[in-house]
Short mmCIF file of C-alpha atoms in Angstrom, two decimals:
data_model
loop_
_atom_site.label_atom_id
_atom_site.label_comp_id
_atom_site.label_asym_id
_atom_site.label_seq_id
_atom_site.Cartn_x
_atom_site.Cartn_y
_atom_site.Cartn_z
CA MET A 1 12.96 83.32 -26.30
CA PRO A 2 10.19 83.97 -29.28
CA ALA A 3 10.95 81.35 -32.57
CA SER A 4 11.34 83.43 -34.97
CA ARG A 5 14.39 85.27 -32.30
CA ARG A 6 16.45 82.66 -32.67
CA ALA A 7 15.38 82.09 -36.43
CA GLY A 8 16.54 85.58 -37.12
CA GLU A 9 20.26 84.34 -35.01
CA ALA A 10 20.39 81.62 -36.96
CA ARG A 11 20.90 83.62 -40.36
CA ARG A 12 22.82 85.57 -38.38
CA ARG A 13 25.23 82.92 -37.11
CA GLY A 14 24.80 81.86 -41.12
CA ASP A 15 22.95 78.29 -40.11
CA GLU A 16 20.88 78.58 -43.31
CA LEU A 17 19.14 75.36 -43.56
CA LEU A 18 17.21 73.25 -40.72
CA SER A 19 15.81 69.47 -40.72
CA ILE A 20 12.06 69.20 -40.38
CA GLY A 21 13.75 68.03 -36.31
CA ALA A 22 15.27 71.26 -36.17
CA VAL A 23 11.91 73.40 -36.89
CA LEU A 24 10.35 71.99 -35.13
CA ALA A 25 13.00 72.05 -31.99
CA PHE A 26 12.61 76.22 -32.58
CA LEU A 27 9.02 75.80 -32.46
CA ARG A 28 8.21 73.48 -29.20
CA ASP A 29 8.72 76.41 -26.29
CA ASP A 30 6.44 78.91 -28.01
CA PHE A 31 4.21 76.14 -28.98
CA PRO A 32 4.58 72.60 -27.05
CA GLU A 33 1.84 70.98 -29.44
CA VAL A 34 2.87 71.42 -32.65
CA THR A 35 3.96 68.23 -34.37
CA ILE A 36 5.64 67.12 -37.73
CA SER A 37 2.61 66.48 -38.85
CA LYS A 38 1.33 69.57 -38.27
CA ILE A 39 4.56 71.19 -39.85
CA ARG A 40 4.28 68.53 -42.69
CA PHE A 41 -0.11 69.79 -42.82
CA LEU A 42 1.12 73.34 -43.80
CA GLU A 43 3.37 72.86 -46.08
CA ALA A 44 0.70 70.43 -48.71
CA GLU A 45 -1.62 73.11 -47.49
CA GLY A 46 1.69 75.98 -48.98
CA LEU A 47 1.94 77.89 -45.90
CA VAL A 48 6.14 77.18 -45.74
CA GLU A 49 7.80 76.76 -49.04
CA PRO A 50 10.69 74.16 -48.06
CA GLN A 51 13.84 73.99 -50.23
CA ARG A 52 14.65 69.67 -50.72
CA THR A 53 17.99 68.34 -50.88
CA PRO A 54 17.90 65.91 -53.61
CA SER A 55 17.12 62.93 -51.53
CA GLY A 56 13.84 64.91 -50.37
CA TYR A 57 14.05 65.79 -47.29
CA ARG A 58 13.18 68.84 -46.48
CA LYS A 59 15.41 72.08 -44.99
CA PHE A 60 14.07 74.61 -43.86
CA SER A 61 14.89 78.84 -44.24
CA PRO A 62 14.73 81.11 -40.77
CA ALA A 63 12.20 82.54 -42.33
CA ASP A 64 10.55 79.67 -42.88
CA VAL A 65 10.46 79.36 -39.01
CA GLU A 66 8.91 82.51 -39.27
CA ARG A 67 6.56 81.90 -41.31
CA LEU A 68 5.23 79.16 -39.46
CA ALA A 69 5.57 81.14 -36.04
CA TYR A 70 3.04 83.22 -37.75
CA VAL A 71 0.90 80.99 -38.28
CA LEU A 72 1.25 79.01 -35.32
CA ARG A 73 0.46 81.74 -33.63
CA MET A 74 -3.14 82.89 -35.42
CA GLN A 75 -4.22 80.08 -35.07
CA ARG A 76 -3.33 79.72 -31.50
CA ASP A 77 -4.11 83.22 -30.72
CA HIS A 78 -6.77 84.68 -33.01
CA TYR A 79 -8.23 81.22 -34.14
CA LEU A 80 -7.60 82.75 -37.78
CA PRO A 81 -9.06 80.00 -40.94
CA LEU A 82 -5.91 78.78 -42.65
CA ARG A 83 -7.80 80.99 -45.74
CA VAL A 84 -6.97 84.13 -43.71
CA ILE A 85 -3.81 84.08 -42.46
CA ARG A 86 -2.04 83.36 -45.33
CA GLU A 87 -4.30 86.73 -46.98
CA HIS A 88 -2.01 88.01 -44.41
CA LEU A 89 1.49 86.31 -44.79
CA ASP A 90 1.07 87.70 -48.60
CA ALA A 91 -0.14 91.07 -48.05
CA ILE A 92 2.66 91.07 -45.66
CA GLU A 93 5.25 90.10 -48.65
CA ARG A 94 3.65 92.66 -51.56
CA GLY A 95 4.61 95.12 -47.90
CA GLU A 96 1.20 95.63 -47.40
CA GLN A 97 -0.28 95.68 -43.83
CA PRO A 98 -2.72 92.90 -43.36
CA PRO A 99 -5.96 93.09 -41.81
CA ALA A 100 -6.53 94.24 -37.93
CA LEU A 101 -6.60 91.09 -36.19
CA PRO A 102 -9.13 90.34 -33.46
CA ALA A 103 -8.58 90.45 -29.18
CA PRO A 104 -6.68 88.09 -28.37
CA GLU A 105 -8.91 87.64 -25.38
CA HIS A 106 -11.33 87.08 -27.08
CA ARG A 107 -12.54 83.40 -27.55
CA PRO A 108 -15.16 83.16 -30.42
CA GLY A 109 -18.45 81.67 -29.77
CA PRO A 110 -20.73 78.32 -31.28
CA MET A 111 -21.97 80.82 -32.85
CA GLU A 112 -18.99 82.74 -34.37
CA GLU A 113 -16.88 78.69 -34.45
CA ALA A 114 -19.87 78.10 -37.21
CA ASP A 115 -19.09 80.98 -38.72
CA ARG A 116 -15.29 80.46 -39.00
CA GLU A 117 -15.85 76.54 -39.82
CA LEU A 118 -18.14 77.88 -42.89
CA VAL A 119 -15.71 80.02 -43.95
CA ALA A 120 -13.07 78.06 -43.76
CA ALA A 121 -14.99 74.99 -46.14
CA GLY A 122 -17.01 77.13 -48.15
CA SER A 123 -14.70 77.17 -51.15
CA PRO A 124 -12.43 74.32 -50.66
CA SER A 125 -9.79 73.85 -53.53
CA PRO A 126 -11.83 71.65 -56.80
CA GLY A 127 -10.48 68.84 -57.33
CA VAL A 128 -9.02 68.16 -53.91
CA ARG A 129 -8.05 64.06 -53.42
CA LEU A 130 -6.21 62.76 -51.04
CA GLY A 131 -4.94 59.51 -49.91
CA ARG A 132 -5.10 57.33 -47.08
CA ALA A 133 -1.32 58.94 -45.54
CA GLU A 134 -2.17 62.26 -46.72
CA LEU A 135 -5.47 62.53 -45.06
CA LEU A 136 -4.06 60.83 -41.70
CA ALA A 137 -1.41 63.33 -41.66
CA ALA A 138 -4.04 67.03 -42.06
CA ALA A 139 -5.82 65.40 -39.43
CA GLU A 140 -3.21 65.29 -36.54
CA ALA A 141 -4.49 61.14 -37.33
CA VAL A 142 -3.05 57.83 -36.60
CA GLU A 143 -4.72 54.23 -38.88
CA GLY A 144 -6.49 52.66 -36.52
CA GLU A 145 -8.33 56.39 -35.07
CA LEU A 146 -8.98 56.24 -39.46
CA ALA A 147 -10.27 53.18 -38.93
CA GLU A 148 -12.74 53.32 -36.66
CA TRP A 149 -13.96 56.52 -37.95
CA GLU A 150 -14.59 54.27 -41.26
CA ALA A 151 -16.58 51.72 -38.78
CA TYR A 152 -18.79 54.08 -36.95
CA GLY A 153 -19.68 56.18 -40.66
CA LEU A 154 -18.41 59.30 -40.17
CA VAL A 155 -16.10 59.36 -42.51
CA SER A 156 -16.12 57.87 -46.59
CA ALA A 157 -13.23 57.08 -49.59
CA GLY A 158 -14.25 57.81 -53.07
CA PRO A 159 -14.51 54.51 -55.43
CA ASP A 160 -11.33 55.59 -56.17
CA GLY A 161 -9.39 54.83 -52.91
CA GLY A 162 -9.13 58.82 -52.03
CA PHE A 163 -11.16 61.53 -49.49
CA ASP A 164 -12.19 64.54 -51.05
CA GLY A 165 -12.05 68.90 -48.95
CA ASP A 166 -15.44 67.73 -47.07
CA THR A 167 -13.40 64.38 -45.39
CA LEU A 168 -11.02 66.53 -44.60
CA GLN A 169 -13.44 69.03 -43.00
CA ILE A 170 -14.60 66.19 -41.40
CA ALA A 171 -11.49 64.57 -40.12
CA ARG A 172 -10.40 67.46 -38.60
CA LEU A 173 -13.03 67.97 -36.54
CA VAL A 174 -13.66 64.35 -35.06
CA ALA A 175 -9.62 63.84 -34.52
CA GLU A 176 -10.42 67.23 -32.71
CA LEU A 177 -13.18 66.56 -30.49
CA GLY A 178 -11.52 62.89 -29.58
CA ARG A 179 -9.13 64.80 -27.80
CA TYR A 180 -11.93 66.37 -25.04
CA GLY A 181 -12.56 62.69 -24.54
CA LEU A 182 -15.32 62.34 -27.05
CA GLU A 183 -15.35 58.43 -28.66
CA PRO A 184 -16.65 58.21 -32.37
CA ARG A 185 -19.61 55.48 -30.61
CA HIS A 186 -20.75 59.60 -28.98
CA LEU A 187 -20.68 61.01 -32.59
CA ARG A 188 -23.08 59.04 -34.19
CA ALA A 189 -25.93 61.39 -33.11
CA MET A 190 -23.99 64.22 -34.87
CA LYS A 191 -24.24 62.30 -38.29
CA ALA A 192 -27.70 60.55 -37.57
CA ALA A 193 -28.43 64.47 -37.21
CA ALA A 194 -27.11 65.15 -39.77
CA ASP A 195 -28.55 62.95 -42.15
CA ARG A 196 -31.36 63.81 -41.41
CA GLU A 197 -30.93 67.43 -42.31
CA VAL A 198 -29.33 66.55 -45.80
CA ALA A 199 -32.83 64.99 -45.43
CA LEU A 200 -35.07 68.03 -44.90
CA VAL A 201 -32.64 69.45 -47.85
CA ASP A 202 -33.21 67.01 -50.65
CA GLN A 203 -36.96 66.96 -50.13
CA VAL A 204 -36.95 71.42 -50.19
CA VAL A 205 -34.50 70.79 -54.03
CA ALA A 206 -35.31 68.63 -55.01
CA PRO A 207 -38.01 69.72 -57.87
CA LEU A 208 -36.21 72.31 -58.89
CA ARG A 209 -33.11 69.87 -59.65
CA ARG A 210 -35.16 68.05 -61.34
CA HIS A 211 -36.17 70.93 -63.91
CA ARG A 212 -34.80 71.24 -68.09
CA ASN A 213 -33.72 74.85 -66.88
CA PRO A 214 -29.64 75.18 -65.79
CA GLN A 215 -30.73 78.54 -64.63
CA THR A 216 -32.74 76.83 -62.38
CA ARG A 217 -31.36 74.15 -60.91
CA ALA A 218 -28.45 76.25 -60.84
CA HIS A 219 -30.62 78.01 -58.26
CA ALA A 220 -31.27 74.58 -57.10
CA GLU A 221 -27.58 74.33 -55.57
CA ALA A 222 -27.31 77.51 -54.64
CA THR A 223 -30.90 77.13 -52.27
CA ALA A 224 -29.37 73.92 -51.32
CA ARG A 225 -26.39 75.49 -49.51
CA GLU A 226 -28.07 78.34 -47.98
CA LEU A 227 -30.34 75.67 -46.22
CA ALA A 228 -27.06 73.72 -44.84
CA THR A 229 -25.61 77.06 -43.94
CA LEU A 230 -29.04 77.95 -41.97
CA SER A 231 -29.30 74.68 -40.37
CA VAL A 232 -25.83 74.63 -39.31
CA ARG A 233 -26.44 78.19 -38.03
CA LEU A 234 -28.94 77.63 -35.78
CA HIS A 235 -27.03 74.00 -34.57
CA ALA A 236 -24.95 76.52 -33.23
CA ALA A 237 -27.25 78.75 -31.78
CA MET A 238 -29.47 76.19 -30.33
CA VAL A 239 -26.04 74.69 -28.20
CA GLN A 240 -24.94 78.50 -27.65
CA ALA A 241 -28.32 77.58 -25.68
CA GLY A 242 -28.77 75.04 -24.22
CA LEU A 243 -24.98 76.20 -22.38
CA ARG A 244 -25.57 79.51 -21.47
CA PRO A 245 -25.75 79.57 -17.68
CA LYS A 246 -29.63 80.03 -16.30
CA ALA A 247 -31.51 83.25 -14.22
#
């Protein structure tokens, strides 16, 4: 039975509020890979807002479970970023029809994945600062993994000891690659290539950044973003071409 239907039955039985462990049990049948850290992360991203007891424990309504199931389904079947899923949920709450979905059987290729990541990372929440524990929860990682990422220079904390939105994006991707057996030592070449691309972009925009005219400096930042986007898309295109079966 789908999680949303089980949640509906719970509502009819009067079981209005569920612990996070009970929510996990509801969702696990349909989404075996879901974890408590994942649920907490979706809460931190504003996709669900459970109630809190006076002692601070989360209590989820059946409607919260339905929202979580919807989010997980959109990620699994349609590969939608959370920003787009949030727009879908907002439209549903307003009584509107959400945007059309891509076919569930369509798996994005490297170019589409690159574009999706660029969209997801293109408008980070301003001033996002995560503590160490928050970053670990969001990336679904453990302390030993984060320490290893830092040792290889893949991620680093700011002067205040916190992590920004860009670092969170990197941590998620490194964690995802790790699930396929790629260890931080394997990713040093990617980090070195990224550093070379940064240097190349800096070389192009440095004269504009030094200009006294604020509009010229703003143009420099826009140019840097555009060059970064083209660089990522070129990399994805090259990977896609290299993976294509040879005739």
